[in-house]
Short mmCIF file of C-alpha atoms in Angstrom, two decimals:
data_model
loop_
_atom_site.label_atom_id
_atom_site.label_comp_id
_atom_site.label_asym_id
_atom_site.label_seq_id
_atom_site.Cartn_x
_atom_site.Cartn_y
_atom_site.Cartn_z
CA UNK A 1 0.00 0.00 0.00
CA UNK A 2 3.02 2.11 -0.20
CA UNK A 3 3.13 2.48 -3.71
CA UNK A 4 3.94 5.68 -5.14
CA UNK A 5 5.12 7.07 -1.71
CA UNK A 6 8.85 5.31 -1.95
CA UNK A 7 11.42 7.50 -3.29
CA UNK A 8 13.73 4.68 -3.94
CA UNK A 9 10.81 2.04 -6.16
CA UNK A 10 11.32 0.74 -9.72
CA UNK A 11 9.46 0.79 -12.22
CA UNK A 12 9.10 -2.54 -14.63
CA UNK A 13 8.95 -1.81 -18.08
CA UNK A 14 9.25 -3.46 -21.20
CA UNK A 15 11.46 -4.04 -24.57
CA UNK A 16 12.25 -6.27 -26.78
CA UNK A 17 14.98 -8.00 -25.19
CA UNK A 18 12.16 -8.37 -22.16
CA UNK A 19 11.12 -6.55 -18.95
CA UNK A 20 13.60 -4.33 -17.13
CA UNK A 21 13.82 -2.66 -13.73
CA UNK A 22 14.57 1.35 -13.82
CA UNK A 23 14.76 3.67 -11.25
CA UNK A 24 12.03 6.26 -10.69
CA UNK A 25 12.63 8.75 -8.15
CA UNK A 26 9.69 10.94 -8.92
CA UNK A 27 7.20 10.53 -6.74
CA UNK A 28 6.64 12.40 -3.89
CA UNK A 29 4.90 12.02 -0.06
CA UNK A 30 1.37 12.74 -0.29
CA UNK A 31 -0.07 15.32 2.11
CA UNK A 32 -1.99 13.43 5.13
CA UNK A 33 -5.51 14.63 4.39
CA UNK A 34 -4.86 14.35 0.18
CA UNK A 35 -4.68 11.14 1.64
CA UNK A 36 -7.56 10.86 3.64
CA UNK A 37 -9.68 12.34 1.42
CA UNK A 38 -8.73 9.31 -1.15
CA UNK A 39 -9.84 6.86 1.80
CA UNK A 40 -12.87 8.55 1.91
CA UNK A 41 -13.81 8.50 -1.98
CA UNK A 42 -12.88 4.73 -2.19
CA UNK A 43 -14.75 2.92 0.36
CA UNK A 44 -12.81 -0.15 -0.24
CA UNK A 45 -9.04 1.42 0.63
CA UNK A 46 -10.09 0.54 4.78
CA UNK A 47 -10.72 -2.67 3.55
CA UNK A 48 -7.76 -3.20 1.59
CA UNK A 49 -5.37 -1.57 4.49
CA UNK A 50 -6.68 -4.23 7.03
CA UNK A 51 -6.40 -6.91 4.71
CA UNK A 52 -2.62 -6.34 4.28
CA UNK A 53 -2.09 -6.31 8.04
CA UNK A 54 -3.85 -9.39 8.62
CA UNK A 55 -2.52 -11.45 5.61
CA UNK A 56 1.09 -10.48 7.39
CA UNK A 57 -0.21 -11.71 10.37
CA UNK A 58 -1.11 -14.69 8.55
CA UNK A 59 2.47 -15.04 7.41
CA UNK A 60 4.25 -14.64 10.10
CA UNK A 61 1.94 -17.69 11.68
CA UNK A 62 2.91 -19.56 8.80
CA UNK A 63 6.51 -18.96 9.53
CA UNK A 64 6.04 -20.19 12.90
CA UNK A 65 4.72 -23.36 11.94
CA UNK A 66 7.34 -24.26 9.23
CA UNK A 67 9.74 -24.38 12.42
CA UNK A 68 7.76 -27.46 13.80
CA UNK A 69 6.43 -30.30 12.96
CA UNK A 70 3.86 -30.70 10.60
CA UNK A 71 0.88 -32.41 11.04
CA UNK A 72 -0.91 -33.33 7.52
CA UNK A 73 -4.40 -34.81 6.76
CA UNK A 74 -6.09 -35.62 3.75
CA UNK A 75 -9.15 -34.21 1.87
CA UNK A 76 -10.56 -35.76 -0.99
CA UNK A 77 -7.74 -37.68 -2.20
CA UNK A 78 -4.12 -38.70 -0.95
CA UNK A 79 -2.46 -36.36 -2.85
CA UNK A 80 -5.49 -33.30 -1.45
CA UNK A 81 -3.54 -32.50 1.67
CA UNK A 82 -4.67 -29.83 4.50
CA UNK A 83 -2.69 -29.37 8.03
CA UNK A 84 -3.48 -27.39 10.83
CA UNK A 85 -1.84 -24.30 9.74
CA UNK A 86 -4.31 -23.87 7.11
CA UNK A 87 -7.22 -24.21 9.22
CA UNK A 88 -5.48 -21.89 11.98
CA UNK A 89 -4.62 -19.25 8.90
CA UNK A 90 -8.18 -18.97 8.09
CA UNK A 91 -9.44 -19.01 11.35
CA UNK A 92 -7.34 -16.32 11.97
CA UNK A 93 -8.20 -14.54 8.90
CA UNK A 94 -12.07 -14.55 8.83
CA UNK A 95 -12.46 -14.00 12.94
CA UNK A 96 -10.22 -10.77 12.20
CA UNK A 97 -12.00 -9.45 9.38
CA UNK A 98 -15.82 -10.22 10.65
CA UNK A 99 -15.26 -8.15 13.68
CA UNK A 100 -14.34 -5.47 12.30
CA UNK A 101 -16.87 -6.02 9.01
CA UNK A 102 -19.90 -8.28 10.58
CA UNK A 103 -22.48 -8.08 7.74
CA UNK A 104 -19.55 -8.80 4.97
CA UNK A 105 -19.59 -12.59 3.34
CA UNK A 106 -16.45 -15.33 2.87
CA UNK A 107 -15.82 -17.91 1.11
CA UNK A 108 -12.51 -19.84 2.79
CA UNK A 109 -10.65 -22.76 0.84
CA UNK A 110 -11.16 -24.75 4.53
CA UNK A 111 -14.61 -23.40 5.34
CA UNK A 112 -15.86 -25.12 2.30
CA UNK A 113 -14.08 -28.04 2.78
CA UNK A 114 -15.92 -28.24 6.21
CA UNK A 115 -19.52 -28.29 4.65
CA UNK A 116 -19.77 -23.85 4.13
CA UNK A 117 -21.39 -22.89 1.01
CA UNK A 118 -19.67 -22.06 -1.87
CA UNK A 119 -21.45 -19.24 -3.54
CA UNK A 120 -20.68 -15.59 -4.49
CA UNK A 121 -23.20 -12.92 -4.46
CA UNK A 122 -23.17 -8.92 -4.81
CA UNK A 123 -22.37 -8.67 -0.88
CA UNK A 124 -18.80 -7.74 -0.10
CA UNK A 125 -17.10 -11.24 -0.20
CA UNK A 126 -13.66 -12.01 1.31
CA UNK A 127 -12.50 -15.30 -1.07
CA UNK A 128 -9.85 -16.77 1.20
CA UNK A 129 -7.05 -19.10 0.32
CA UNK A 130 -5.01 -19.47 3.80
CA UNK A 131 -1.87 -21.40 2.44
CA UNK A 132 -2.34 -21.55 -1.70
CA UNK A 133 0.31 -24.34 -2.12
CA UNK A 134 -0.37 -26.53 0.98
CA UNK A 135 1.85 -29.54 -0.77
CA UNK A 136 4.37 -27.22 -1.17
CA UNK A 137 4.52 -26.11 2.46
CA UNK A 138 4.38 -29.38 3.81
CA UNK A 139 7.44 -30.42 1.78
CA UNK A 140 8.90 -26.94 2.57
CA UNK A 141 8.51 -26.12 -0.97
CA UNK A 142 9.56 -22.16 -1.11
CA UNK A 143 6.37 -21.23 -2.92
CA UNK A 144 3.80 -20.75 -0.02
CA UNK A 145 0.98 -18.00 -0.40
CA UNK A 146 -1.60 -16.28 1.76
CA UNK A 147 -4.57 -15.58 -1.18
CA UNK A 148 -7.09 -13.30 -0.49
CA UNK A 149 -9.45 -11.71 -3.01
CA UNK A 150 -12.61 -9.30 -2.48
CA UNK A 151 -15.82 -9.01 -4.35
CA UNK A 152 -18.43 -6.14 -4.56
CA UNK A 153 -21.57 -7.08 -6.87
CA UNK A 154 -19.24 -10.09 -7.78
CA UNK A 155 -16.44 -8.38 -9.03
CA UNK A 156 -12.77 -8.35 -7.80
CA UNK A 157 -11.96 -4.89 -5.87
CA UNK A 158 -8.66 -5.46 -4.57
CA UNK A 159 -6.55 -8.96 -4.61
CA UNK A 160 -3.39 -9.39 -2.09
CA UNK A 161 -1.36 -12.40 -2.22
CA UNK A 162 1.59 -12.62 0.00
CA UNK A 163 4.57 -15.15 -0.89
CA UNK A 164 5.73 -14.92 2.61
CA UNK A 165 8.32 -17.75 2.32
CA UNK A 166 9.92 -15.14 0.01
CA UNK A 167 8.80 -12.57 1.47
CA UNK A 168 7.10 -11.16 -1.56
CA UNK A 169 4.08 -8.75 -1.04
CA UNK A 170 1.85 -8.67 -3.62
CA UNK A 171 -1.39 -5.98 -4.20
CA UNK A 172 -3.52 -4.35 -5.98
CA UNK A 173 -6.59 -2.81 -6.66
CA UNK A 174 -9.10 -1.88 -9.07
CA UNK A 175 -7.95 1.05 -11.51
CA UNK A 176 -4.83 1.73 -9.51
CA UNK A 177 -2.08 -0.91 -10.33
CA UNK A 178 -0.12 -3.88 -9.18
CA UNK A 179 2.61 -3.82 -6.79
CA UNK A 180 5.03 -5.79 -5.07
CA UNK A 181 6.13 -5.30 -2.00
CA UNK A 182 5.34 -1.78 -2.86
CA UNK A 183 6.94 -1.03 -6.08
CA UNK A 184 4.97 -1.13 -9.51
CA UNK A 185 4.74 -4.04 -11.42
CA UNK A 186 4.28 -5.03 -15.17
CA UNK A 187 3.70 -7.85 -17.32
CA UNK A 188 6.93 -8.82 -19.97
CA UNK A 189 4.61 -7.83 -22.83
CA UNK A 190 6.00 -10.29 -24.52
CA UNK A 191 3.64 -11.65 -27.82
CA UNK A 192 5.45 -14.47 -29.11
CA UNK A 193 4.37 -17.78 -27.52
CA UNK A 194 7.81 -19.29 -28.92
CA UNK A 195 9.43 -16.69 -26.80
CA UNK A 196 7.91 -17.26 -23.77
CA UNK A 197 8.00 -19.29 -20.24
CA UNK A 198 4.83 -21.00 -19.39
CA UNK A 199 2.88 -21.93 -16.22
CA UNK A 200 0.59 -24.68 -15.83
CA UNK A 201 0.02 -27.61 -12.47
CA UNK A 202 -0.07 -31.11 -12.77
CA UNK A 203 -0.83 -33.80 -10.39
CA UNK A 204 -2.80 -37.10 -9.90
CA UNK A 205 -6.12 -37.51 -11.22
CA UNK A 206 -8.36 -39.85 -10.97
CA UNK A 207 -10.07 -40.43 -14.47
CA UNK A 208 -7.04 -41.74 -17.18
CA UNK A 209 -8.63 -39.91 -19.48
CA UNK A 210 -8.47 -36.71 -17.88
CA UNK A 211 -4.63 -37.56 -16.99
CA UNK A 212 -4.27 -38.05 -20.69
CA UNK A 213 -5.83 -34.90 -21.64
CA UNK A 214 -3.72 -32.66 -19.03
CA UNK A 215 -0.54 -34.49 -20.17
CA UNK A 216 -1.50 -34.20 -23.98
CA UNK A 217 -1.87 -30.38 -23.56
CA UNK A 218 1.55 -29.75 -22.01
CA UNK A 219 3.08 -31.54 -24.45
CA UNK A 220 1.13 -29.45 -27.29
CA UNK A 221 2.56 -26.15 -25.65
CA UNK A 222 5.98 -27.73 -25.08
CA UNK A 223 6.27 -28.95 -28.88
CA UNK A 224 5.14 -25.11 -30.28
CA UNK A 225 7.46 -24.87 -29.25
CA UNK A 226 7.89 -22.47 -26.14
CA UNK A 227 11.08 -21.50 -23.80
CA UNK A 228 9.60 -23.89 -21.20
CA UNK A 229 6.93 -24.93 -18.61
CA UNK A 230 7.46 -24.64 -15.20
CA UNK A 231 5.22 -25.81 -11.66
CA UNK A 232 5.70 -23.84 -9.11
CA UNK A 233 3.09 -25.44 -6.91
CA UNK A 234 0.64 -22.68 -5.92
CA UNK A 235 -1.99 -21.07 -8.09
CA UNK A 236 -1.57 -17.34 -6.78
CA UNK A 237 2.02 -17.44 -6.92
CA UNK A 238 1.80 -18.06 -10.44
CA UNK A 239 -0.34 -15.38 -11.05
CA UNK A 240 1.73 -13.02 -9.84
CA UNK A 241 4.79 -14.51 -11.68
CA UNK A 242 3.17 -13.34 -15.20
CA UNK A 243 1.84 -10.32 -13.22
CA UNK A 244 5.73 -8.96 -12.77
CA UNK A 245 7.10 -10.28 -16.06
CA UNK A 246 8.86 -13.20 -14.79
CA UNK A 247 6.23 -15.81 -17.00
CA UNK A 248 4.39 -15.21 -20.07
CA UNK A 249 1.25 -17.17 -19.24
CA UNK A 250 -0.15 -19.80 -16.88
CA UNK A 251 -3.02 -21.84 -17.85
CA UNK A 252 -5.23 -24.84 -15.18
CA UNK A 253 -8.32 -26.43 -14.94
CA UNK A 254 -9.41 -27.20 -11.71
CA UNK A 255 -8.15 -24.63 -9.45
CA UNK A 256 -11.14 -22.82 -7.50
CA UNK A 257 -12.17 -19.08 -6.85
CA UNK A 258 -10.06 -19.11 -3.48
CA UNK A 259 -6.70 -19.93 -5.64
CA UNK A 260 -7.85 -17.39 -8.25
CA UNK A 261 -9.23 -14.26 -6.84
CA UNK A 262 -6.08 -12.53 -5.19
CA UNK A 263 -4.39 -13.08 -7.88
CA UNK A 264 -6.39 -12.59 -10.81
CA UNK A 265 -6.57 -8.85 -9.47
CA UNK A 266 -3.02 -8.49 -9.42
CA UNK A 267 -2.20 -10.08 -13.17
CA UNK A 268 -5.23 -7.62 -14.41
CA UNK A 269 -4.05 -4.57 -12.83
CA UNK A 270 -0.42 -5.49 -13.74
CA UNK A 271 -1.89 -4.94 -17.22
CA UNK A 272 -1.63 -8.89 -17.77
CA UNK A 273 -4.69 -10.41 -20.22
CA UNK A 274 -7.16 -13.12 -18.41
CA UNK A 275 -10.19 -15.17 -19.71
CA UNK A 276 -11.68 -18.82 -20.09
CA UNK A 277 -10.05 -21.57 -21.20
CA UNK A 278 -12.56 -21.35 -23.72
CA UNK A 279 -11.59 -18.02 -24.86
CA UNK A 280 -14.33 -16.26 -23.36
CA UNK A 281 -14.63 -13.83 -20.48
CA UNK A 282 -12.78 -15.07 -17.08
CA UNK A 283 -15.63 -16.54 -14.63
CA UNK A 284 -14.04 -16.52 -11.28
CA UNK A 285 -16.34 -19.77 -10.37
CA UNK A 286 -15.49 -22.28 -13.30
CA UNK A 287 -12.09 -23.14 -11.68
CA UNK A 288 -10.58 -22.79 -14.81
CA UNK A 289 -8.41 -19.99 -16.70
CA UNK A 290 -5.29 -18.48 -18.77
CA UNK A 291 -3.61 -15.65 -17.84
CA UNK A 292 -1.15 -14.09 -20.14
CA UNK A 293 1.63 -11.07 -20.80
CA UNK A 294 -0.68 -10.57 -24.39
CA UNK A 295 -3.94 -11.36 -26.07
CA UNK A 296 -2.05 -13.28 -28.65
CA UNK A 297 -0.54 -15.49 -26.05
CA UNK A 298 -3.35 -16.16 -24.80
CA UNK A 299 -5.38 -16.89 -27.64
CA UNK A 300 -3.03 -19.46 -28.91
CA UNK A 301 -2.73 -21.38 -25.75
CA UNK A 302 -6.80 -21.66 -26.30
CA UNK A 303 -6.03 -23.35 -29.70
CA UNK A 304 -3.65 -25.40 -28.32
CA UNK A 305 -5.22 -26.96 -25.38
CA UNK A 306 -8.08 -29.41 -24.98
CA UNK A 307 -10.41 -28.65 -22.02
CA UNK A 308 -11.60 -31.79 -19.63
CA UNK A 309 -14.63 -31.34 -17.10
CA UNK A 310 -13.95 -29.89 -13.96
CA UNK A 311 -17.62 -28.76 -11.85
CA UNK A 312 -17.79 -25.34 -10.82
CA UNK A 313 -17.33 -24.29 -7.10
CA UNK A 314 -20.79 -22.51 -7.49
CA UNK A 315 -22.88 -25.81 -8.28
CA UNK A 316 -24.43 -25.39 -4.89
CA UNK A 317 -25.78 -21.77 -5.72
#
């Protein structure tokens, strides 16, 4: 949230030999009440400011617990894994955020798990993802993320997603940019799939022929052919990695809103593209998406890859 008030921040920008980091020492302190009087035009910048402080909370309790032991469970499938950091996270996360905003809805990765109801309406929604990469932290896997996105009228506001193993603040919200750890961020801009580092998750599944299908559509992007594909192991993480230039695109089917929403805000705002697997608009419920440095990036990927069924986490609605 201290974007644009750091005399010392970069600036990402673009060429053709790829994104670069320049200096930018123009900015200046904003006057207190020029401040203020922002706060009070955006209702949502309260919001936003006591989101950041509890996500780092939420970090720091995360920290804590990758010091210890680590006590793992399973959801719906060996391989599905929850521990009682995540369930603490969350806890931690929603009791902090209903006191101080009571008539305000959530939707939390765990609180679904445990039987709450998976549906998003126009009331201000907190989408919570306590520990987006849960394999990955109990492995000690250095891509860990606290997720959280927030809905008006079922659209994304603001989206934080903190990468607190690396320490890596990411934010942003609606109209005013994407930052990390409080300097501005950019997609690569890149446009040439051949050119470019791709994203995408794999793992066990169930049905052969959807293993086939996710298998056959890496190796269509692989044999484009592209730079690479790489798994970093957590959804929002990912995100942010095309967000800030570092990928070109990430593409996965089955994900769900809570891995999506923080970070879907930040990949938008970073000026990143992001729709349907389909091609169509992005539908923060069909636990599906691309996300990419261009349009044309993104478009091809659609070509390229075969979609398989995966339910929608609003089925219930």
């Amino acid at each position: 949230m201290s974007a644009g008030l750091n005399a010392t921040c970069r600036i990402r920008v673009s060429t053709n030999s790829g994104p670069h980091l320049l200096p930018a020492n123009n900015f200046s302190r904003q006057p207190v009440s020029d401040i203020n009087q922002c706060k009070m035009s955006d209702p949502w910048q309260e919001c936003m400011d006591h989101c950041v402080q509890v996500t780092k909370q939420a970090g720091k309790m995360i920290h804590e617990a990758l010091q210890k032991d680590i006590a793992i469970m399973q959801k719906s499938s060996p391989v599905d894994l929850v521990t009682e950091t995540d369930q603490k996270v969350e806890q931690l996360i929603i009791s902090s955020i209903k006191e101080k905003y009571p008539t305000h809805s959530f939707i939390g990765e765990e609180s679904v798990a445990a039987g709450a109801p998976s549906v998003l309406t126009d009331n201000p929604t907190w989408i919570i993802d306590p520990i987006d990469g849960t394999t990955n932290f109990v492995h000690r896997f250095p891509f860990v993320s606290v997720s959280i996105g927030f809905t008006v009228n079922k659209e994304i506001e603001f989206g934080i997603v903190y990468s607190c193993i690396e320490d890596k603040l990411y934010t942003a919200r609606k109209g005013k940019g994407a930052f990390c750890n409080g300097l501005p961020i950019k997609v690569s801009g890149q446009d040439d799939i051949s050119k470019s580092l791709v994203l995408t998750e794999m793992g066990f599944k169930k049905n052969p022929e959807v293993f086939k299908t996710m298998m056959d559509n890496m190796k269509k992007i692989l044999t484009i052919p592209v730079h690479g594909i790489r798994s970093p192991g957590s959804a929002a993480v990912n995100m942010c990695l095309v967000a800030c230039g570092s990928a070109d695109a990430y593409y996965h089917m089955g994900i769900h809103c809570w891995d999506m929403a923080g970070g879907a805000a930040v990949v938008t705002e970073a000026g990143g593209v992001i729709m349907d697997i389909s091609g169509g608009p992005f539908d923060l419920m069909s636990r599906r998406l691309i996300v990419a440095s261009s349009r044309a990036i993104a478009e091809r990927i659609v070509k390229e890859i075969t979609p398989f069924p995966v339910g929608r986490d609003d089925t219930a609605a």
